[in-house]
CSV table of C-alpha atoms and ligand atoms in Angstrom, one decimal:
chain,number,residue,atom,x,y,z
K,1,UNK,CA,0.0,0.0,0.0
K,2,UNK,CA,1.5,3.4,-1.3
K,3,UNK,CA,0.1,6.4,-0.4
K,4,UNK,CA,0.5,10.3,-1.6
K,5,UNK,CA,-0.6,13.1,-1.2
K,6,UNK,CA,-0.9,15.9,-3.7
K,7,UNK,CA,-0.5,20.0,-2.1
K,8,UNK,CA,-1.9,23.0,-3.6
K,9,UNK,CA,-0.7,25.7,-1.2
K,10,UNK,CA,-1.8,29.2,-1.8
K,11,UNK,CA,-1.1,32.1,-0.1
K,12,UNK,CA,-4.1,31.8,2.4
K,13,UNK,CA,-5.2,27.9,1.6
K,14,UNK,CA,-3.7,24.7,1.3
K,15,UNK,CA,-6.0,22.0,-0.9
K,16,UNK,CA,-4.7,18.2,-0.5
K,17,UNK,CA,-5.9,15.3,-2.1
K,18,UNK,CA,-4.5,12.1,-0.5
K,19,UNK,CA,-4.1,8.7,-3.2
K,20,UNK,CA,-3.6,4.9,-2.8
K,21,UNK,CA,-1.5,4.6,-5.8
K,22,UNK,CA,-2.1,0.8,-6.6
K,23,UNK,CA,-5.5,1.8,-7.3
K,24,UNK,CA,-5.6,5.5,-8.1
K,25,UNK,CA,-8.3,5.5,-5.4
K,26,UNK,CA,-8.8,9.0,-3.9
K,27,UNK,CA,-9.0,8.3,0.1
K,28,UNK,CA,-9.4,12.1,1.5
K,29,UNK,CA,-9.7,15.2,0.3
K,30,UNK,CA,-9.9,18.9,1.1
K,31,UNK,CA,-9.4,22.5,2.1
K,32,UNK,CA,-7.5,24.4,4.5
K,33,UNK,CA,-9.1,27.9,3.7
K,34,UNK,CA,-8.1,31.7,5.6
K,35,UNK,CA,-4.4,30.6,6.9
K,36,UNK,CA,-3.4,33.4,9.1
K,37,UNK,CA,-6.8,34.8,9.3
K,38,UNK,CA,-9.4,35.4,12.9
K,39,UNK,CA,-11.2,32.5,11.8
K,40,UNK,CA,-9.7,29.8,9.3
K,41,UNK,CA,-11.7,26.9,8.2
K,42,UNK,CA,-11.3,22.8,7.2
K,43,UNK,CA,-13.1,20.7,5.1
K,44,UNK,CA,-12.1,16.9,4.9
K,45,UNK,CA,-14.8,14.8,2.7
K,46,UNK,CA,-13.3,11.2,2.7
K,47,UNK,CA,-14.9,7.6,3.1
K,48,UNK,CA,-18.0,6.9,1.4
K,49,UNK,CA,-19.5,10.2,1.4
K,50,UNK,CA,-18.1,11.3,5.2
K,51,UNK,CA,-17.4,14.7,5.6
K,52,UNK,CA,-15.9,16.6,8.4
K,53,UNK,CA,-16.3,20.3,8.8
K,54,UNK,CA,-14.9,22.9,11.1
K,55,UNK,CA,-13.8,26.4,11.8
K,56,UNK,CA,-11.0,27.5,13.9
K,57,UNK,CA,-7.4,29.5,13.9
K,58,UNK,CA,-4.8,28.2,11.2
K,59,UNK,CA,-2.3,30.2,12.2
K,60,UNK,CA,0.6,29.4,9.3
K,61,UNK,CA,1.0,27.1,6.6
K,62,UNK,CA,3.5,24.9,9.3
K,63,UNK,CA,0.3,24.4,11.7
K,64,UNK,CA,-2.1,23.8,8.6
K,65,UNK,CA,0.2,20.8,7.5
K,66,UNK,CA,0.7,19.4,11.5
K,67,UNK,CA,-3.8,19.6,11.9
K,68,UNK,CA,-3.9,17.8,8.3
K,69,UNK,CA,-2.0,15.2,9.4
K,70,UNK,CA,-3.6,14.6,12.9
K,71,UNK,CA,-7.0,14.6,10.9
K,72,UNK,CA,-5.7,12.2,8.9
K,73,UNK,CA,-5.1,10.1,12.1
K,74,UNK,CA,-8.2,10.8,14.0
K,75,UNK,CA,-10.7,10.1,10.8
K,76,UNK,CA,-8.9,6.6,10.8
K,77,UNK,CA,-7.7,7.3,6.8
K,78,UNK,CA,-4.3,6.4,7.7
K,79,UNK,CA,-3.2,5.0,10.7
K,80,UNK,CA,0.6,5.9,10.6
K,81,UNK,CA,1.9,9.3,8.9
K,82,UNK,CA,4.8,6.8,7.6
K,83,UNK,CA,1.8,5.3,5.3
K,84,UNK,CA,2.5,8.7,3.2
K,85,UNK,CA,5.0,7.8,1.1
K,86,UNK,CA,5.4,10.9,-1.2
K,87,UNK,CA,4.2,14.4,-1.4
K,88,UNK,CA,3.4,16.2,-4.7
K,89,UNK,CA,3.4,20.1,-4.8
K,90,UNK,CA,2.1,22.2,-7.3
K,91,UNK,CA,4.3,25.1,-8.1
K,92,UNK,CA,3.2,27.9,-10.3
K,93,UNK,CA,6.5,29.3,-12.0
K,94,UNK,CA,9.1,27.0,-12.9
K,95,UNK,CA,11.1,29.4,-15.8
K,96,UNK,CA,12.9,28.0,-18.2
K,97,UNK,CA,14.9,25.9,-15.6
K,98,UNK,CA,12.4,23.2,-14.5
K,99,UNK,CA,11.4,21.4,-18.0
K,100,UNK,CA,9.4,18.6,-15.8
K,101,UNK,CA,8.5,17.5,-12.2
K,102,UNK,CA,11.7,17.4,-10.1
K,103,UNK,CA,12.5,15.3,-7.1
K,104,UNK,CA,12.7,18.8,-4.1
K,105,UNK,CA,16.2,19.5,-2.4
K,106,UNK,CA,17.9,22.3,-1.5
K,107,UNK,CA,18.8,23.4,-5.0
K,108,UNK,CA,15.4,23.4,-6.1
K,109,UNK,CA,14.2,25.1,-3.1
K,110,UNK,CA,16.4,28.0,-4.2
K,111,UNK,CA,15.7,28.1,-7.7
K,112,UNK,CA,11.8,27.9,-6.9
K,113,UNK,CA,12.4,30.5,-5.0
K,114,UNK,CA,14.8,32.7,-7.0
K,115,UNK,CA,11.6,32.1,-9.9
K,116,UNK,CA,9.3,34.1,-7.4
K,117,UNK,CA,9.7,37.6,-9.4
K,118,UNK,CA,7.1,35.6,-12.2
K,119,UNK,CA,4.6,34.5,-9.4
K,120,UNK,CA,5.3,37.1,-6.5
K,121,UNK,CA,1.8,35.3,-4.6
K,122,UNK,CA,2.2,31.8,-5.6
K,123,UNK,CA,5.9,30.5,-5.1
K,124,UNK,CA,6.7,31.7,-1.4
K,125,UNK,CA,3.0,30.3,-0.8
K,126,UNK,CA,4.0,27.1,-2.8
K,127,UNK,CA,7.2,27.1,-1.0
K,128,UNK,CA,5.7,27.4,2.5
K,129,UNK,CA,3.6,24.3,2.0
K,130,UNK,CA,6.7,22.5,0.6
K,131,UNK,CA,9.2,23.6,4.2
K,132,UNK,CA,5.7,23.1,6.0
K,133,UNK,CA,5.8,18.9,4.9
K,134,UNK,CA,9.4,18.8,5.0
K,135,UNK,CA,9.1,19.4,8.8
K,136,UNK,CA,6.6,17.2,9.5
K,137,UNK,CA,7.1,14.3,6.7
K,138,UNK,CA,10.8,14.2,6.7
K,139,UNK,CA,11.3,10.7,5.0
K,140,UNK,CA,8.4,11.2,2.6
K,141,UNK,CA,9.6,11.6,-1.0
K,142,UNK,CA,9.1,15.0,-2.4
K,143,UNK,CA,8.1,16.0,-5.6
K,144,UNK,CA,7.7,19.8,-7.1
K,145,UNK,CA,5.0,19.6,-10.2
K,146,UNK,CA,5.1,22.9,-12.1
K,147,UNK,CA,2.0,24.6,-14.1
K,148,UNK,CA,4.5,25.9,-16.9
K,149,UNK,CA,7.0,22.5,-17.5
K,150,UNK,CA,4.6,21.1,-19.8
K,151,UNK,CA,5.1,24.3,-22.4
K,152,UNK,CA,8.7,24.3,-21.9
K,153,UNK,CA,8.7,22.2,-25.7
K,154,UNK,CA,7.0,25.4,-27.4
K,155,UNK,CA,8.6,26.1,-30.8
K,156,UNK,CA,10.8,29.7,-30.4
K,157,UNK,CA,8.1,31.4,-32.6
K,158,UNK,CA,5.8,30.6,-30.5
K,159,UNK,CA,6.9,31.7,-27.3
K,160,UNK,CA,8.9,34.6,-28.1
K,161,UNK,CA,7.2,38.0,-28.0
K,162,UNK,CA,7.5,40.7,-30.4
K,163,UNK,CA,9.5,43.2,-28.2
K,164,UNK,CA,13.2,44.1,-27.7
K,165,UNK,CA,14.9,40.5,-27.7
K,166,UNK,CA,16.7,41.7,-24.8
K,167,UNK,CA,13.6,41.6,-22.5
K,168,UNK,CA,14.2,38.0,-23.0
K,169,UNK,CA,17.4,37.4,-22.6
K,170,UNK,CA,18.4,40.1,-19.7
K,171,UNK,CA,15.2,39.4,-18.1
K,172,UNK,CA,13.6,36.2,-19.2
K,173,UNK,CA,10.2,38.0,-20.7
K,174,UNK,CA,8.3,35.0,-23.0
K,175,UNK,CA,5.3,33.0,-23.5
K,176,UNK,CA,5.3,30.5,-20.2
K,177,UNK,CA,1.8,29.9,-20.1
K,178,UNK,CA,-0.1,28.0,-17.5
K,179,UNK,CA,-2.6,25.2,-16.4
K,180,UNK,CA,0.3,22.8,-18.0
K,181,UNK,CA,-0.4,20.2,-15.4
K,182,UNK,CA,-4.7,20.2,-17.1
K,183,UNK,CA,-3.3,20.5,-20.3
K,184,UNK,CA,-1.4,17.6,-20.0
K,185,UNK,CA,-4.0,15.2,-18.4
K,186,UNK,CA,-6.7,16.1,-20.7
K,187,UNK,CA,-4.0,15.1,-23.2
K,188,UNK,CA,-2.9,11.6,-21.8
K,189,UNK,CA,-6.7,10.8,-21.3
K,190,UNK,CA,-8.1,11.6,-24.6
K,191,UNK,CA,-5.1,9.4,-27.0
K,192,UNK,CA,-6.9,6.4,-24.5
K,193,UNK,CA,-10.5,7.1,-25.0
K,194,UNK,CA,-9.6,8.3,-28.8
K,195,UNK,CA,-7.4,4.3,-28.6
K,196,UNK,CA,-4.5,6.1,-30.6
K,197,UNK,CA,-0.8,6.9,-29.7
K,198,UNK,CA,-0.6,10.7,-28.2
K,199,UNK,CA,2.6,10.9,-30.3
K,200,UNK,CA,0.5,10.9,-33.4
K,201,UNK,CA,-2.0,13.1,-32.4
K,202,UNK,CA,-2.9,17.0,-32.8
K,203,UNK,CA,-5.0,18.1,-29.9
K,204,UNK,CA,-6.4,21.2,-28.6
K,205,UNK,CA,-7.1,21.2,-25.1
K,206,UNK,CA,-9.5,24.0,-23.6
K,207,UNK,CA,-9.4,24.4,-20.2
K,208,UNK,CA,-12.5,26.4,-18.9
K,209,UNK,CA,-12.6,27.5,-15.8
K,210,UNK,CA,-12.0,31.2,-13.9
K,211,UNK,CA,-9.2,31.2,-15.1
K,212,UNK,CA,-8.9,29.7,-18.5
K,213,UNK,CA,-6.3,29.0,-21.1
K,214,UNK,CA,-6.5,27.1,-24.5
K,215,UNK,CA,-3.4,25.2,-25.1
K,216,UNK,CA,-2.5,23.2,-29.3
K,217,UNK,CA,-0.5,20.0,-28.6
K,218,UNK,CA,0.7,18.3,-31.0
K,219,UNK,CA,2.5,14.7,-31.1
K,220,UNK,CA,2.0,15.0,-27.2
K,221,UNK,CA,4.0,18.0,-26.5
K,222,UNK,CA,2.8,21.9,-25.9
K,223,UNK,CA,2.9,23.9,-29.4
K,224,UNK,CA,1.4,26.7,-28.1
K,225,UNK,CA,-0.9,28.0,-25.3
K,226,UNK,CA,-2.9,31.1,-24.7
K,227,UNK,CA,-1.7,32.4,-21.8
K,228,UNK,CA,1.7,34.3,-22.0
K,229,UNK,CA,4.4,35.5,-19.3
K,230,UNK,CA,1.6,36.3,-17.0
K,231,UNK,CA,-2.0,34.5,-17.0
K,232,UNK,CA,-3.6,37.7,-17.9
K,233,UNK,CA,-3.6,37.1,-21.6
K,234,UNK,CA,-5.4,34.8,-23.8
K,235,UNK,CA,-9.1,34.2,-23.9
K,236,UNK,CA,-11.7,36.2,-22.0
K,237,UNK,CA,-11.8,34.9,-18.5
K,238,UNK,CA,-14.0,35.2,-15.0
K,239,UNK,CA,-12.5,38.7,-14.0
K,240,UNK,CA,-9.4,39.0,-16.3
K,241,UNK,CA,-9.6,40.6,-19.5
K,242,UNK,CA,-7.5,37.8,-21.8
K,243,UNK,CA,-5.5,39.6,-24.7
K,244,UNK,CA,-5.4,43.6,-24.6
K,245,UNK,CA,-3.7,46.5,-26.1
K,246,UNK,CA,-1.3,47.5,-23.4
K,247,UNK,CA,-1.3,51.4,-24.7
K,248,UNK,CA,-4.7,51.8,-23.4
K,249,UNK,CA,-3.5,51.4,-20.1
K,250,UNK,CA,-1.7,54.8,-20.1
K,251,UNK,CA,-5.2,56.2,-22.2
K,252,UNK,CA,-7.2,54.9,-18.9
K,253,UNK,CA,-4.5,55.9,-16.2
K,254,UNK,CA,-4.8,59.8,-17.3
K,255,UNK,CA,-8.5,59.4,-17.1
K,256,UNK,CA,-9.3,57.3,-14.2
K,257,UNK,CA,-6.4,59.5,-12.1
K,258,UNK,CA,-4.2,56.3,-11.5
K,259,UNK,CA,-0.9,56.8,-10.3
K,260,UNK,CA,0.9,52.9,-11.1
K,261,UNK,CA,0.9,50.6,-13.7
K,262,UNK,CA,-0.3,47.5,-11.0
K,263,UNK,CA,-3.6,50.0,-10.1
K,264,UNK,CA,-4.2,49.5,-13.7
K,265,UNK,CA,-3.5,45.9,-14.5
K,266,UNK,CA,-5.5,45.3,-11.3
K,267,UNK,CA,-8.3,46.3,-13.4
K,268,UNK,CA,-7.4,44.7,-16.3
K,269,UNK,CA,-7.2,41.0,-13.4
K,270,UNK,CA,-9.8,41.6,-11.5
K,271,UNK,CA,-12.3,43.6,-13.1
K,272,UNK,CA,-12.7,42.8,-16.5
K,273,UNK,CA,-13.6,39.6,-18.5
K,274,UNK,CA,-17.2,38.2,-17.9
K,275,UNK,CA,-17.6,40.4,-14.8
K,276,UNK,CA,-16.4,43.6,-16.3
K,277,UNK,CA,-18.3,43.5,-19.9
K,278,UNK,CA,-21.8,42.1,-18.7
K,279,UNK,CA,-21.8,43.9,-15.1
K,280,UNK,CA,-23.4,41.0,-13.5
K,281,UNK,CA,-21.2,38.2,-12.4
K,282,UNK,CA,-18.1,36.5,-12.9
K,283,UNK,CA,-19.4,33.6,-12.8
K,284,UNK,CA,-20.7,32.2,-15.8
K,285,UNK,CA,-23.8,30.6,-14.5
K,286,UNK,CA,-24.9,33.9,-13.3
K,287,UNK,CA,-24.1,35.6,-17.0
K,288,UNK,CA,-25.9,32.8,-18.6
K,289,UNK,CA,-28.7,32.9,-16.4
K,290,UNK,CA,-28.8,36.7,-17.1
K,291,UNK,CA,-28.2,36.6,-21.2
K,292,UNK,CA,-31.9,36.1,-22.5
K,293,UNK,CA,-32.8,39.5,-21.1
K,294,UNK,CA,-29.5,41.5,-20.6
K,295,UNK,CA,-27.5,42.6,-23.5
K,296,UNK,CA,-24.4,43.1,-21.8
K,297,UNK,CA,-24.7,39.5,-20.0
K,298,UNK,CA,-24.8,38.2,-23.7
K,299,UNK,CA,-22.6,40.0,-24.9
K,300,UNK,CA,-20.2,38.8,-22.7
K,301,UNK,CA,-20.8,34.6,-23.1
K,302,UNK,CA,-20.6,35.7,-27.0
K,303,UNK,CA,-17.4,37.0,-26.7
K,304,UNK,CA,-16.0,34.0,-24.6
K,305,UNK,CA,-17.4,31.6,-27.3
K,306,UNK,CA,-15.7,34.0,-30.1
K,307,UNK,CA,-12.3,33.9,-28.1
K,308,UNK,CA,-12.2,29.9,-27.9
K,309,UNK,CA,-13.4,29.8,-31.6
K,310,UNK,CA,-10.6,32.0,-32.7
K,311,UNK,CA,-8.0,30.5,-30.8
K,312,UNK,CA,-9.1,27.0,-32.1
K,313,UNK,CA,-9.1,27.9,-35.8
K,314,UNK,CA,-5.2,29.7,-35.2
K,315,UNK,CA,-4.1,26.7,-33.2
K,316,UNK,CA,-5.4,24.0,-36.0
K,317,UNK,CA,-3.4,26.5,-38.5
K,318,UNK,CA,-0.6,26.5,-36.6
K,319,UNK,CA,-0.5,22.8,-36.1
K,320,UNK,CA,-1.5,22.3,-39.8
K,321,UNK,CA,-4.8,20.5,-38.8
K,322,UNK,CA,-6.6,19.0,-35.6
K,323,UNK,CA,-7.7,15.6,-34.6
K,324,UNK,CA,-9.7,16.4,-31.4
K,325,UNK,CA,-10.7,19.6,-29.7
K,326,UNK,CA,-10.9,18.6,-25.4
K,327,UNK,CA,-12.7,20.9,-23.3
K,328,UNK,CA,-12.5,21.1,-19.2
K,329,UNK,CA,-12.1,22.9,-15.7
K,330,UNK,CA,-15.6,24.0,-14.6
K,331,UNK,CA,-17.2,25.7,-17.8
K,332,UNK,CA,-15.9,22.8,-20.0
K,333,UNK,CA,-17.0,20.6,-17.9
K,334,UNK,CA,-20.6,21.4,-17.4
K,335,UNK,CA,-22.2,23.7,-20.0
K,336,UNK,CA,-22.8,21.8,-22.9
K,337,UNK,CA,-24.5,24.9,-24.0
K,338,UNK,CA,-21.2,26.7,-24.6
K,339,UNK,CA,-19.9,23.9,-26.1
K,340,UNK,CA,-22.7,23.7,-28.2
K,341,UNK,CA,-22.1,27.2,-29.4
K,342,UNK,CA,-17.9,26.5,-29.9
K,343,UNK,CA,-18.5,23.3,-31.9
K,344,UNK,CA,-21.6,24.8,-34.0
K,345,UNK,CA,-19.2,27.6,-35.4
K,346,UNK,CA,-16.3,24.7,-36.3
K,347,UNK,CA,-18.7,23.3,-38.7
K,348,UNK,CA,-16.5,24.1,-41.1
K,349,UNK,CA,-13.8,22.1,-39.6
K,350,UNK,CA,-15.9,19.1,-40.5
K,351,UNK,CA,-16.8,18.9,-36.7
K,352,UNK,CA,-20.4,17.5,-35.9
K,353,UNK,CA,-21.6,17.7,-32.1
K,354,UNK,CA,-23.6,14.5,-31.0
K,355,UNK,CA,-26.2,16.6,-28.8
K,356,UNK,CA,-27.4,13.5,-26.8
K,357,UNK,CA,-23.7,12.9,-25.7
K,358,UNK,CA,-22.9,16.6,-25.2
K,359,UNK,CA,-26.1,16.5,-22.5
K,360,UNK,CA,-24.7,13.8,-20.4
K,361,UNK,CA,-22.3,15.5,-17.5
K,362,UNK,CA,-19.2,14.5,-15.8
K,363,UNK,CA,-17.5,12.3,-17.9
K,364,UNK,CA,-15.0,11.2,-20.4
K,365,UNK,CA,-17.0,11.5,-23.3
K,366,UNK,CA,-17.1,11.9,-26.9
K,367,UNK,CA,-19.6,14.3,-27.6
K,368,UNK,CA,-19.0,14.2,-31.6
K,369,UNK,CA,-20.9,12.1,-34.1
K,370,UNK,CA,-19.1,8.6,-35.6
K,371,UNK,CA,-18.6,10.3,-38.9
K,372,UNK,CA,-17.5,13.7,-37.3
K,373,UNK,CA,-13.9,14.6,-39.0
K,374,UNK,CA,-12.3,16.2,-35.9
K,375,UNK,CA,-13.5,14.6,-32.5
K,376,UNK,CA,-15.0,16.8,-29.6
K,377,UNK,CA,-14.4,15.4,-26.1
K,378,UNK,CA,-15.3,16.6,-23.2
K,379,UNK,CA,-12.5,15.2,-19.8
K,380,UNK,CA,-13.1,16.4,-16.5
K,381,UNK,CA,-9.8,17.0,-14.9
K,382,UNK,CA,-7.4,15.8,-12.8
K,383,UNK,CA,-4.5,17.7,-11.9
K,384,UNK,CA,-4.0,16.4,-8.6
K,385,UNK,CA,-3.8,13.2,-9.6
K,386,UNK,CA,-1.4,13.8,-12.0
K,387,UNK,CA,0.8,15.2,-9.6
K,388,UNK,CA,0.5,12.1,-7.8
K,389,UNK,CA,1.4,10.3,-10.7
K,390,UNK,CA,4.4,12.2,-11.2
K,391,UNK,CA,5.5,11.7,-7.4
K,392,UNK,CA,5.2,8.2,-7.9
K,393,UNK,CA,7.1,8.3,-11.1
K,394,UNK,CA,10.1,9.7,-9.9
K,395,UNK,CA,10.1,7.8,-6.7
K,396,UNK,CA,10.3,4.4,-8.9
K,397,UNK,CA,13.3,5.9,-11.2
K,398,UNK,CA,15.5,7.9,-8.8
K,399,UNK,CA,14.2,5.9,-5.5
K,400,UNK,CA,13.7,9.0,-4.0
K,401,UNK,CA,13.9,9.0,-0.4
K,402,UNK,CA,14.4,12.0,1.9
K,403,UNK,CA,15.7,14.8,0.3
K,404,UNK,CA,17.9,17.1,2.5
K,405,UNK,CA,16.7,20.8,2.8
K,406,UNK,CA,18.8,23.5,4.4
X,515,LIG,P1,-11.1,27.6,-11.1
X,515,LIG,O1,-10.6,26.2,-10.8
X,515,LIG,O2,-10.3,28.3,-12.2
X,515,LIG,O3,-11.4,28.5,-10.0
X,515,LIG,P2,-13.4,26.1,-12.1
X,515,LIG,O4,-12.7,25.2,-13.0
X,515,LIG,O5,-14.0,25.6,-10.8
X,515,LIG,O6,-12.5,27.4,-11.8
X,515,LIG,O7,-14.6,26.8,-12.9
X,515,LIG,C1,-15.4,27.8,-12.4
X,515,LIG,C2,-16.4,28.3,-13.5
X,515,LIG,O8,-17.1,27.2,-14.0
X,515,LIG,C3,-17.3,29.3,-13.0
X,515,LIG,O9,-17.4,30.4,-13.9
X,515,LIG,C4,-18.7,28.6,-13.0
X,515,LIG,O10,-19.7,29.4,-13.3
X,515,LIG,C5,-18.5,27.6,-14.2
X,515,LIG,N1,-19.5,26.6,-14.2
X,515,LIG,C6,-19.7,25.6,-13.3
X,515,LIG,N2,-20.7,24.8,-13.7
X,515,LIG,C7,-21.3,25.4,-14.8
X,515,LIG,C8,-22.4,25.2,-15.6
X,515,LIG,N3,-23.2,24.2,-15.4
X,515,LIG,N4,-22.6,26.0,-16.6
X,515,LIG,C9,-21.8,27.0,-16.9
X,515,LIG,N5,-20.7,27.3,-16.1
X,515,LIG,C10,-20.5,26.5,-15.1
């Protein structure tokens, strides 16, 4: 019996989802939620159905991690913390320096934490819950799983920007998208259900959720992705505004009496995409509800259908064709309306939605017709568990033990 446990540590949170890895079988998961706030908050559903609920002081990542573990104990889902075997963290920037998962020690500690000018919130966070295990688990393997090492194989062209090259190479300014950790899933699951090698496949993977980023792969490896140095850009998201013309920035600052640049691209995060073009919500349920009788609500699902539609038609250019288009992350995964809308305007493609199919919810699915010429799928997604796939992965080739941290 082999168990791990996969970390997302944010700045206030820390989700886990704990693995037996002989059977994939998901034994506990949940949230840590306000770290370092009055009143924090834990939710553990594990069993068959059990849940356990509760609100109290989390007073650091360090105490988060030591209460995890005791839950762990006291719910009876593991009866020694020795039974964790490995610990996968999800780290948001890995540069140009991590090109896959890595096995954590000191060295990695420092360059994760060197990368922390492209994620100023996320790395120290990521690296907190990462000292925070290391204290409590110190014989557990650990693994670091980046969002950006799956698009470290983009083609030059494609993740170089048009500015002065020296932003690049003085300061390391380029495409290093996100969500690489989905991306890559999605990927992996749809050569199975599609029962042909990912290596021969061209794929377009659209992850869908408040944050959302549309990613071509092709013979298994990233081509090119949506979102660039930062995950501002791209498609039209929850609160962030996808691709923009920069210059209006200065246009708005003299107008709206801003005094920085981040007062501005706080606007351009938090108060723009669905919630800043229809006025109602961020959340697309809401604009959806809202779109029969508000313009601006319908507007705004319009334009996120036109932005997926227009990134799918560069992507299959780019890639020279497409064999399947994968949608997931919370929009993907439930509205079959938007994808409804996507697929309809990539008839031309040759792509013909199966409606009965695209109705059904929540699983690995083909929502395209037999005869359809480019498949649709539709893969909820699993990025812890591909974290834990990667822990266990590198503990079978480098039998990965402890790794020393100073
Ligand atoms: P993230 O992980 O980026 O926070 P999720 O992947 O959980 O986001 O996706 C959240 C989004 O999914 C929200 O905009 C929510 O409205 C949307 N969503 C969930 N269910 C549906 C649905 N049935 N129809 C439309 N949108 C949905």
């Amino acid at each position: 019996m082999s168990k791990i446990i996969a970390i997302n540590a944010g700045s206030s949170s820390l989700k886990f989802k704990l693995f037996e890895m002989s059977t994939e079988q998901v034994l506990a998961q949940g949230l840590f939620d306000r770290i370092g706030l009055a009143e924090g908050e834990i939710k553990i559903k594990y069993g068959v159905g059990e849940k356990f609920e509760t609100r109290e002081e989390i007073k650091n990542h360090s105490y988060a991690v030591k209460r995890l573990l005791e839950l762990l104990l006291d719910l009876e889902i593991i009866h020694e913390f020795s039974e964790i075997k490995g610990v996968g963290h999800r780290v948001v920037a890995g540069g140009e320096y991590f090109k896959r998962s890595v096995a954590i020690d000191s060295k990695v500690i420092k360059k994760i934490n060197s990368l922390a000018e492209y994620a100023p919130i996320h790395n120290p966070a990521n690296l907190m819950g990462i000292k925070a295990f290391k204290k409590i688990l110190p014989t557990a393997a650990a693994v670091a799983v980046f969002d950006t090492s799956f698009h470290q194989t983009m083609p030059k062209e494609n993740y170089i920007f048009s500015v002065p090259y020296e932003w690049y190479q003085k300061y390391g300014v380029r495409r290093y998208g996100a969500h690489g950790t989905s991306h890559r899933y999605v990927a992996d699951v749809a050569a199975k259900i599609l029962n042909r090698p990912l290596e021969k496949l061209k794929l377009i993977s659209c992850h869908l959720g408040a944050g959302a980023s549309i990613c071509a792969i092709k013979n298994g490896k990233s081509f090119d992705t949506s979102m660039g140095f930062t995950p501002l850009t791209g498609i039209t998201m929850a609160t962030r505004s996808g691709d923009a013309d920069v210059a209006m920035l200065s246009f708005m600052m003299q107008k709206l009496d801003m005094h920085s640049m981040p007062e501005a691209i706080y606007d351009l995060n938090k108060k723009s995409g669905l919630l800043g073009i229809s006025g109602v919500s961020s959340d697309m349920r809401d604009v959806m509800a809202k779109s029969s009788t508000n313009p601006r609500a319908k507007l705004a699902v319009d334009i996120f259908v036109k932005d997926i539609v227009k990134y799918i038609g560069s992507y299959t250019a780019e890639m020279g064709g497409v064999d399947g288009i994968i949608f997931t992350a919370g929009i993907g995964e439930n509205s079959a309306e938007i994808r409804s809308e996507v697929l309809k305007k990539l008839s031309y493609m040759g792509i013909m939605v199966d409606e009965e199919s695209n109705a059904v919810r929540g699983e690995n699915i083909v929502i395209s017709t037999e005869d359809s010429k480019v498949k649709a799928l539709v893969i909820p997604t699993n990025e812890e568990l591909m974290i834990a796939r990667d822990v266990a992965k590198i503990m079978t080739k480098k039998n990965v033990k402890s790794a020393k941290l100073v």
